[in-house]
Short mmCIF file of C-alpha atoms and ligand atoms in Angstrom, two decimals:
data_model
loop_
_atom_site.label_atom_id
_atom_site.label_comp_id
_atom_site.label_asym_id
_atom_site.label_seq_id
_atom_site.Cartn_x
_atom_site.Cartn_y
_atom_site.Cartn_z
CA MET I 1343 33.01 -76.87 -4.30
CA SER I 1344 29.85 -75.99 -2.46
CA ARG I 1345 27.66 -73.12 -3.54
CA VAL I 1346 25.07 -71.48 -1.31
CA TYR I 1347 21.54 -70.46 -2.19
CA ASN I 1348 21.89 -66.70 -2.38
CA PHE I 1349 18.63 -64.80 -1.81
CA SER I 1350 20.32 -61.40 -2.13
CA ALA I 1351 18.29 -58.52 -3.57
CA GLY I 1352 21.33 -57.46 -5.57
CA PRO I 1353 24.02 -58.00 -6.64
CA ALA I 1354 22.38 -61.37 -6.99
CA MET I 1355 22.90 -64.93 -8.16
CA LEU I 1356 23.94 -65.56 -11.74
CA PRO I 1357 23.14 -68.77 -13.65
CA GLU I 1358 25.83 -71.36 -12.94
CA LYS I 1359 26.16 -72.05 -16.65
CA VAL I 1360 27.05 -68.39 -17.25
CA LEU I 1361 29.72 -68.45 -14.53
CA LYS I 1362 31.20 -71.64 -15.93
CA THR I 1363 31.41 -70.27 -19.47
CA ALA I 1364 32.96 -67.06 -18.15
CA ALA I 1365 35.49 -69.14 -16.22
CA GLU I 1366 36.36 -71.23 -19.29
CA GLU I 1367 36.80 -68.11 -21.38
CA MET I 1368 38.60 -66.13 -18.70
CA LEU I 1369 42.18 -66.46 -19.93
CA ASP I 1370 41.58 -66.90 -23.63
CA TYR I 1371 38.37 -65.63 -25.18
CA LYS I 1372 37.69 -67.72 -28.29
CA GLY I 1373 41.33 -67.98 -29.34
CA THR I 1374 42.16 -64.29 -28.98
CA GLY I 1375 44.72 -65.06 -26.27
CA GLN I 1376 43.16 -62.50 -23.92
CA SER I 1377 40.38 -62.10 -21.39
CA VAL I 1378 37.37 -60.01 -22.40
CA MET I 1379 38.41 -57.79 -19.47
CA GLU I 1380 41.66 -56.97 -21.21
CA MET I 1381 40.26 -56.28 -24.65
CA SER I 1382 40.18 -52.90 -26.33
CA HIS I 1383 36.59 -51.77 -26.56
CA ARG I 1384 37.48 -50.59 -30.09
CA SER I 1385 38.59 -54.06 -31.23
CA LYS I 1386 36.49 -56.03 -33.70
CA GLU I 1387 36.29 -58.91 -31.20
CA TYR I 1388 34.72 -56.63 -28.60
CA GLN I 1389 32.43 -54.94 -31.12
CA ALA I 1390 31.05 -58.42 -31.91
CA ILE I 1391 30.32 -58.99 -28.20
CA ILE I 1392 28.44 -55.71 -27.64
CA ASP I 1393 26.55 -56.09 -30.94
CA GLU I 1394 25.49 -59.60 -29.96
CA ALA I 1395 24.42 -58.46 -26.48
CA GLU I 1396 22.22 -55.77 -28.02
CA ALA I 1397 20.80 -58.10 -30.69
CA LEU I 1398 19.95 -60.71 -28.04
CA LEU I 1399 18.29 -58.16 -25.76
CA ARG I 1400 16.22 -56.89 -28.70
CA GLU I 1401 15.21 -60.44 -29.59
CA VAL I 1402 14.47 -61.64 -26.05
CA MET I 1403 12.45 -58.52 -25.11
CA SER I 1404 10.95 -57.98 -28.59
CA ILE I 1405 12.17 -54.39 -28.60
CA PRO I 1406 10.68 -52.45 -31.53
CA ASP I 1407 13.05 -50.89 -34.09
CA ASN I 1408 12.22 -47.33 -33.07
CA TYR I 1409 13.87 -47.85 -29.68
CA LYS I 1410 17.55 -47.43 -28.85
CA VAL I 1411 19.32 -49.75 -26.44
CA LEU I 1412 22.00 -47.98 -24.40
CA PHE I 1413 24.64 -49.67 -22.24
CA LEU I 1414 25.58 -47.10 -19.60
CA GLN I 1415 27.18 -46.86 -16.16
CA GLY I 1416 26.21 -45.07 -12.96
CA GLY I 1417 23.51 -47.51 -11.85
CA ALA I 1418 19.77 -47.05 -11.93
CA SER I 1419 20.36 -44.20 -9.47
CA SER I 1420 22.06 -42.06 -12.15
CA GLN I 1421 18.93 -42.41 -14.26
CA PHE I 1422 16.99 -40.60 -11.53
CA ALA I 1423 18.81 -37.45 -12.81
CA MET I 1424 19.47 -38.42 -16.42
CA ILE I 1425 15.78 -38.92 -17.16
CA PRO I 1426 14.63 -35.41 -16.14
CA LEU I 1427 17.68 -33.82 -17.78
CA ASN I 1428 16.72 -35.43 -21.10
CA LEU I 1429 12.94 -35.72 -20.92
CA MET I 1430 11.70 -32.80 -18.84
CA ASN I 1431 11.93 -30.42 -21.74
CA LYS I 1432 8.46 -29.14 -22.66
CA SER I 1433 6.26 -28.30 -19.66
CA GLY I 1434 9.02 -29.05 -17.16
CA LYS I 1435 6.57 -31.26 -15.25
CA ALA I 1436 6.65 -34.94 -14.36
CA ASP I 1437 4.29 -37.16 -12.34
CA PHE I 1438 5.37 -39.97 -10.00
CA VAL I 1439 3.77 -42.81 -8.10
CA ILE I 1440 5.50 -43.40 -4.79
CA THR I 1441 5.55 -47.16 -4.25
CA GLY I 1442 8.72 -47.39 -2.18
CA GLN I 1443 12.20 -46.08 -1.61
CA TRP I 1444 13.43 -46.26 -5.20
CA ALA I 1445 10.33 -44.54 -6.56
CA LYS I 1446 10.76 -41.87 -3.89
CA LYS I 1447 14.42 -41.34 -4.74
CA ALA I 1448 13.54 -40.99 -8.43
CA TYR I 1449 10.92 -38.41 -7.48
CA GLU I 1450 13.23 -36.46 -5.16
CA GLU I 1451 16.09 -36.33 -7.65
CA ALA I 1452 13.84 -35.24 -10.53
CA SER I 1453 12.38 -32.54 -8.28
CA ARG I 1454 15.76 -30.81 -8.43
CA TYR I 1455 15.18 -30.21 -12.13
CA GLY I 1456 11.52 -29.36 -12.47
CA ASP I 1457 7.96 -29.46 -11.21
CA CYS I 1458 7.42 -32.99 -9.93
CA LYS I 1459 4.20 -34.27 -8.42
CA ALA I 1460 3.55 -37.43 -6.42
CA VAL I 1461 0.11 -38.38 -7.78
CA ALA I 1462 -0.32 -41.43 -5.53
CA SER I 1463 1.54 -43.19 -2.74
CA SER I 1464 1.27 -46.35 -0.64
CA LYS I 1465 3.35 -45.00 2.22
CA ASP I 1466 0.36 -45.21 4.60
CA LYS I 1467 0.74 -49.01 4.73
CA THR I 1468 4.53 -49.28 4.47
CA PHE I 1469 4.34 -49.62 0.68
CA SER I 1470 2.70 -53.04 0.94
CA TYR I 1471 0.40 -52.43 -2.03
CA ILE I 1472 0.21 -50.60 -5.38
CA PRO I 1473 -2.06 -47.57 -4.98
CA GLU I 1474 -5.01 -46.69 -7.20
CA ILE I 1475 -4.41 -43.67 -9.37
CA ASP I 1476 -6.94 -40.86 -9.45
CA LYS I 1477 -6.81 -39.58 -13.02
CA ASN I 1478 -7.73 -36.08 -11.87
CA GLU I 1479 -4.42 -35.92 -10.01
CA CYS I 1480 -2.41 -36.63 -13.18
CA ARG I 1481 -1.30 -33.78 -15.38
CA PRO I 1482 -1.98 -34.27 -19.10
CA ASP I 1483 0.88 -31.89 -20.00
CA ALA I 1484 3.51 -33.73 -17.92
CA ASP I 1485 6.69 -34.54 -19.85
CA TYR I 1486 6.63 -38.05 -18.39
CA PHE I 1487 4.96 -40.32 -15.84
CA HIS I 1488 7.33 -42.41 -13.71
CA ILE I 1489 6.72 -45.76 -12.05
CA CYS I 1490 8.92 -48.38 -10.40
CA LEU I 1491 7.53 -51.58 -11.90
CA ASN I 1492 8.79 -53.96 -9.21
CA ASN I 1493 9.52 -52.67 -5.73
CA THR I 1494 12.58 -54.56 -4.62
CA ILE I 1495 12.46 -53.63 -0.95
CA TYR I 1496 8.71 -54.04 -0.29
CA GLY I 1497 7.96 -56.90 -2.69
CA THR I 1498 5.18 -55.34 -4.75
CA LYS I 1499 4.74 -55.27 -8.51
CA TRP I 1500 2.38 -53.42 -10.83
CA ALA I 1501 -0.01 -56.13 -12.04
CA GLU I 1502 -1.38 -53.71 -14.64
CA LEU I 1503 0.29 -50.68 -16.15
CA PRO I 1504 -1.33 -47.30 -15.52
CA ASP I 1505 -3.04 -45.70 -18.50
CA THR I 1506 -1.17 -42.43 -18.96
CA GLY I 1507 -2.80 -41.40 -22.24
CA ASP I 1508 -0.35 -39.32 -24.29
CA VAL I 1509 2.04 -38.81 -21.37
CA PRO I 1510 5.21 -40.88 -21.92
CA LEU I 1511 5.49 -43.74 -19.42
CA VAL I 1512 8.93 -44.25 -17.83
CA ALA I 1513 9.70 -47.33 -15.74
CA ASP I 1514 12.44 -48.45 -13.39
CA MET I 1515 12.64 -52.20 -14.11
CA SER I 1516 15.86 -52.87 -12.19
CA SER I 1517 14.47 -55.81 -10.25
CA CYS I 1518 12.08 -57.39 -12.78
CA ILE I 1519 13.59 -56.92 -16.24
CA LEU I 1520 13.85 -60.28 -18.07
CA SER I 1521 11.62 -61.97 -15.47
CA GLU I 1522 8.56 -62.00 -17.75
CA PRO I 1523 7.53 -60.51 -21.10
CA VAL I 1524 6.72 -56.78 -21.19
CA ASP I 1525 5.18 -54.82 -24.04
CA VAL I 1526 8.04 -52.39 -24.64
CA SER I 1527 5.84 -50.23 -26.89
CA ARG I 1528 3.83 -49.17 -23.82
CA PHE I 1529 6.89 -47.36 -22.49
CA ALA I 1530 8.80 -44.29 -23.64
CA LEU I 1531 11.78 -45.36 -21.55
CA ILE I 1532 12.77 -48.41 -19.52
CA TYR I 1533 15.85 -48.51 -17.32
CA ALA I 1534 17.51 -51.08 -15.10
CA GLY I 1535 20.69 -51.63 -13.16
CA ALA I 1536 22.10 -54.98 -14.29
CA GLN I 1537 22.96 -56.48 -10.92
CA LYS I 1538 19.55 -58.04 -10.18
CA ASN I 1539 18.56 -59.99 -13.23
CA MET I 1540 21.00 -59.22 -16.03
CA GLY I 1541 24.59 -59.51 -14.89
CA PRO I 1542 27.21 -57.91 -12.67
CA ALA I 1543 26.99 -54.42 -11.19
CA GLY I 1544 28.45 -51.60 -13.24
CA LEU I 1545 26.11 -51.86 -16.22
CA THR I 1546 22.87 -49.92 -16.57
CA VAL I 1547 20.58 -50.68 -19.49
CA VAL I 1548 18.34 -47.97 -20.96
CA ILE I 1549 15.74 -48.76 -23.62
CA VAL I 1550 14.45 -45.48 -25.00
CA ARG I 1551 12.05 -44.54 -27.80
CA GLU I 1552 13.87 -42.52 -30.44
CA ASP I 1553 11.58 -39.48 -30.21
CA MET I 1554 12.59 -39.07 -26.54
CA ILE I 1555 16.21 -38.46 -27.56
CA GLY I 1556 17.82 -35.19 -28.64
CA ASN I 1557 16.13 -32.61 -26.43
CA ALA I 1558 18.35 -32.63 -23.37
CA ARG I 1559 18.64 -29.32 -21.60
CA GLU I 1560 21.64 -27.16 -22.46
CA THR I 1561 23.53 -27.72 -19.19
CA THR I 1562 23.23 -31.52 -19.29
CA PRO I 1563 26.65 -33.12 -18.74
CA THR I 1564 27.85 -34.79 -21.95
CA MET I 1565 27.95 -38.18 -20.22
CA PHE I 1566 24.30 -37.70 -19.13
CA ASN I 1567 23.00 -37.00 -22.63
CA TYR I 1568 21.17 -39.94 -24.22
CA LYS I 1569 21.90 -38.57 -27.69
CA ILE I 1570 25.66 -38.78 -27.17
CA HIS I 1571 25.41 -42.45 -26.20
CA ALA I 1572 22.84 -43.29 -28.89
CA ASP I 1573 24.93 -41.65 -31.64
CA ASN I 1574 28.03 -43.50 -30.52
CA GLY I 1575 26.57 -46.98 -30.06
CA SER I 1576 27.24 -46.80 -26.28
CA MET I 1577 30.94 -46.30 -27.11
CA TYR I 1578 31.35 -42.56 -26.56
CA ASN I 1579 33.71 -43.60 -23.81
CA THR I 1580 34.74 -47.00 -22.48
CA PRO I 1581 31.56 -48.94 -21.69
CA PRO I 1582 31.45 -51.50 -18.83
CA THR I 1583 32.92 -54.09 -21.17
CA TYR I 1584 33.00 -57.17 -18.95
CA SER I 1585 29.50 -56.62 -17.55
CA ILE I 1586 28.14 -56.35 -21.10
CA TYR I 1587 29.87 -59.63 -21.97
CA ILE I 1588 28.23 -61.35 -18.97
CA LEU I 1589 24.87 -59.87 -20.02
CA LYS I 1590 25.41 -61.51 -23.41
CA LEU I 1591 25.95 -64.88 -21.70
CA VAL I 1592 22.89 -64.34 -19.47
CA LEU I 1593 20.74 -63.57 -22.53
CA GLU I 1594 21.98 -66.70 -24.28
CA TRP I 1595 20.93 -68.64 -21.17
CA VAL I 1596 17.50 -66.94 -21.07
CA LYS I 1597 16.99 -67.92 -24.72
CA GLU I 1598 17.98 -71.52 -24.01
CA MET I 1599 15.51 -71.57 -21.11
CA GLY I 1600 12.77 -70.72 -23.62
CA GLY I 1601 12.75 -66.92 -23.49
CA LEU I 1602 10.67 -64.64 -21.31
CA THR I 1603 7.41 -66.59 -21.57
CA ALA I 1604 9.13 -69.67 -20.16
CA MET I 1605 11.00 -67.51 -17.63
CA LYS I 1606 7.67 -66.12 -16.40
CA ALA I 1607 6.14 -69.60 -16.02
CA LEU I 1608 9.16 -70.75 -14.05
CA ASN I 1609 9.21 -67.61 -11.89
CA GLU I 1610 5.49 -68.03 -11.11
CA LYS I 1611 6.11 -71.61 -10.07
CA LYS I 1612 9.07 -70.62 -7.89
CA ALA I 1613 7.20 -67.77 -6.20
CA ALA I 1614 4.16 -70.00 -5.60
CA VAL I 1615 6.32 -72.50 -3.70
CA ILE I 1616 7.17 -69.76 -1.19
CA TYR I 1617 3.88 -67.82 -1.12
CA ASP I 1618 1.80 -71.02 -0.74
CA PHE I 1619 3.85 -71.98 2.27
CA LEU I 1620 3.66 -68.48 3.76
CA ASP I 1621 -0.14 -68.47 3.35
CA SER I 1622 -0.46 -71.79 5.19
CA SER I 1623 2.14 -71.17 7.90
CA LYS I 1624 1.20 -70.31 11.48
CA LEU I 1625 4.59 -68.74 12.17
CA PHE I 1626 5.55 -66.93 8.99
CA LYS I 1627 3.47 -64.38 7.14
CA ALA I 1628 3.90 -62.57 3.81
CA THR I 1629 3.77 -58.77 4.06
CA VAL I 1630 2.12 -58.32 0.65
CA ASN I 1631 -1.16 -59.88 -0.42
CA GLY I 1632 -3.13 -60.47 -3.58
CA LYS I 1633 -2.34 -59.31 -7.07
CA ASP I 1634 0.36 -56.83 -6.04
CA ARG I 1635 2.79 -59.58 -5.01
CA SER I 1636 6.19 -59.51 -6.68
CA LEU I 1637 7.54 -62.62 -8.39
CA MET I 1638 11.10 -61.55 -7.63
CA ASN I 1639 11.22 -60.24 -4.05
CA ILE I 1640 9.23 -61.95 -1.32
CA PRO I 1641 9.30 -60.23 2.09
CA PHE I 1642 7.97 -62.09 5.13
CA ILE I 1643 7.94 -61.82 8.92
CA THR I 1644 7.23 -63.86 12.02
CA GLY I 1645 5.94 -60.84 13.93
CA ASN I 1646 8.69 -61.27 16.51
CA GLU I 1647 11.99 -59.49 15.85
CA GLU I 1648 14.05 -61.88 17.96
CA LEU I 1649 12.65 -64.85 16.13
CA ASP I 1650 13.33 -63.12 12.80
CA ALA I 1651 16.96 -62.64 13.78
CA LYS I 1652 17.22 -66.27 14.89
CA PHE I 1653 15.76 -67.41 11.58
CA VAL I 1654 18.19 -65.29 9.55
CA SER I 1655 21.14 -66.61 11.50
CA GLU I 1656 20.10 -70.28 11.32
CA ALA I 1657 19.25 -69.96 7.63
CA LYS I 1658 22.73 -68.66 6.97
CA LYS I 1659 24.29 -71.63 8.74
CA ALA I 1660 22.16 -73.93 6.58
CA GLY I 1661 23.40 -72.29 3.36
CA PHE I 1662 20.56 -69.82 2.65
CA ILE I 1663 22.29 -66.46 2.63
CA ASN I 1664 21.19 -62.83 2.42
CA ILE I 1665 17.66 -63.61 3.57
CA LYS I 1666 17.50 -60.64 5.94
CA GLY I 1667 14.98 -57.96 4.98
CA HIS I 1668 16.09 -54.49 3.88
CA ARG I 1669 17.44 -52.48 6.78
CA SER I 1670 14.49 -50.05 6.49
CA VAL I 1671 11.79 -52.71 6.95
CA GLY I 1672 13.33 -55.58 8.92
CA GLY I 1673 12.01 -59.13 8.79
CA MET I 1674 13.09 -61.38 5.95
CA ARG I 1675 13.12 -61.17 2.19
CA ALA I 1676 13.77 -63.93 -0.32
CA SER I 1677 14.84 -62.49 -3.66
CA VAL I 1678 14.30 -65.18 -6.27
CA TYR I 1679 15.53 -63.72 -9.53
CA ASN I 1680 15.80 -65.73 -12.76
CA ALA I 1681 19.02 -67.44 -11.70
CA MET I 1682 17.55 -68.92 -8.49
CA PRO I 1683 16.67 -72.54 -9.29
CA ILE I 1684 13.32 -73.89 -8.11
CA GLU I 1685 15.20 -76.29 -5.80
CA GLY I 1686 16.44 -73.20 -3.93
CA CYS I 1687 12.83 -72.19 -3.20
CA GLU I 1688 11.81 -75.75 -2.27
CA LYS I 1689 14.76 -76.22 0.06
CA LEU I 1690 14.13 -72.86 1.70
CA VAL I 1691 10.52 -73.88 2.40
CA GLU I 1692 11.66 -77.21 3.86
CA PHE I 1693 13.98 -75.29 6.13
CA MET I 1694 11.20 -72.88 7.13
CA LYS I 1695 8.89 -75.80 7.97
CA LYS I 1696 11.53 -77.30 10.20
CA PHE I 1697 12.12 -73.93 11.87
CA GLU I 1698 8.39 -73.56 12.44
CA GLN I 1699 8.16 -76.98 14.10
CA GLU I 1700 11.04 -76.14 16.42
CA ASN I 1701 9.97 -72.58 17.21
CA GLY I 1702 6.22 -72.36 16.56
C1 LIG U 3144 18.62 -51.78 -6.93
C2 LIG U 3144 17.62 -50.81 -7.43
C3 LIG U 3144 17.97 -49.49 -7.72
C4 LIG U 3144 19.34 -48.93 -7.48
O1 LIG U 3144 20.21 -49.40 -8.41
P1 LIG U 3144 21.73 -48.91 -8.48
O2 LIG U 3144 22.19 -49.60 -9.72
O3 LIG U 3144 22.38 -49.37 -7.23
O4 LIG U 3144 21.72 -47.43 -8.61
C5 LIG U 3144 16.98 -48.66 -8.25
N1 LIG U 3144 15.75 -49.11 -8.46
C6 LIG U 3144 15.38 -50.38 -8.18
C7 LIG U 3144 13.98 -50.82 -8.45
C8 LIG U 3144 16.31 -51.27 -7.65
O5 LIG U 3144 15.94 -52.52 -7.37
#
């Protein structure tokens, strides 16, 4: 068996230990004679799995008791609508910071439901930085303030959270959840598609403060109402059962690794291996600088499109796959989520050095 180093932005690598456990338990989950995939979601065996997944997430992220954890479907993209339907219920206003494509999509979708304002943007420099926020642009009566904490495509991350006063802060954490500790109490709502750092596609995690629940607008589809899912323990309908089971295994692995503080230290070390090389290279160059750099997604370029394409193709042959940048920006991008071992980053840099010698 030979496994590649997969630098995909998502769906992404999973810890090998998790895949092995899943394989061992595939045909017979703990003596039940069935795969988790085949289990009734109403069985006591499955209830134990979803309860454990929630308990582990609460423990690992130190989620306060006045927050609900919801296991939903529809991807982070469904949240772009679900959030305004549930939260835009007083002034009908929401403020957004446009730090990339996902932030823009969240803004555009919410604009279908109310008065949305882009209070800052980094579009002028291809989203290569996190913009300053002019407080005078922000509306104190907004129902929420939305940010995308880590910008998967452009490789930026908010180093410091914006101070939104009494306005509830909502964050898309799809590509950075579980990568380092966050103070959940700073947020009214956190959401993330699972396929970057938590498990397989098909699961969307929402962590929402209880006072944000229960005021959805009248026409909200039942399946888009947080209260329905909160009241039914994410079992109003069939949840993405297998993806939740894999999340449970991933959280067990994160705990074994030492939790989010240890995860952060490791992720900083991994990212430094790549950024340090990029900063010293004559051929390759990072597209983001300074404190706004993401720990999870590292875009870089040579400045020559043909050479970029050659690099992507040779990297693939050498076992480094999905290193091509997002189709909207070109160049390269190494996504180094929790499951990417540090050897993957070191070997990639060795390969880049060799490429530089041959092509520089
Ligand atoms: C991947 C991603 C999304 C889209 O997630 P889906 O689950 O495909 O809807 C949204 N936001 C961010 C930050 C992402 O990285």
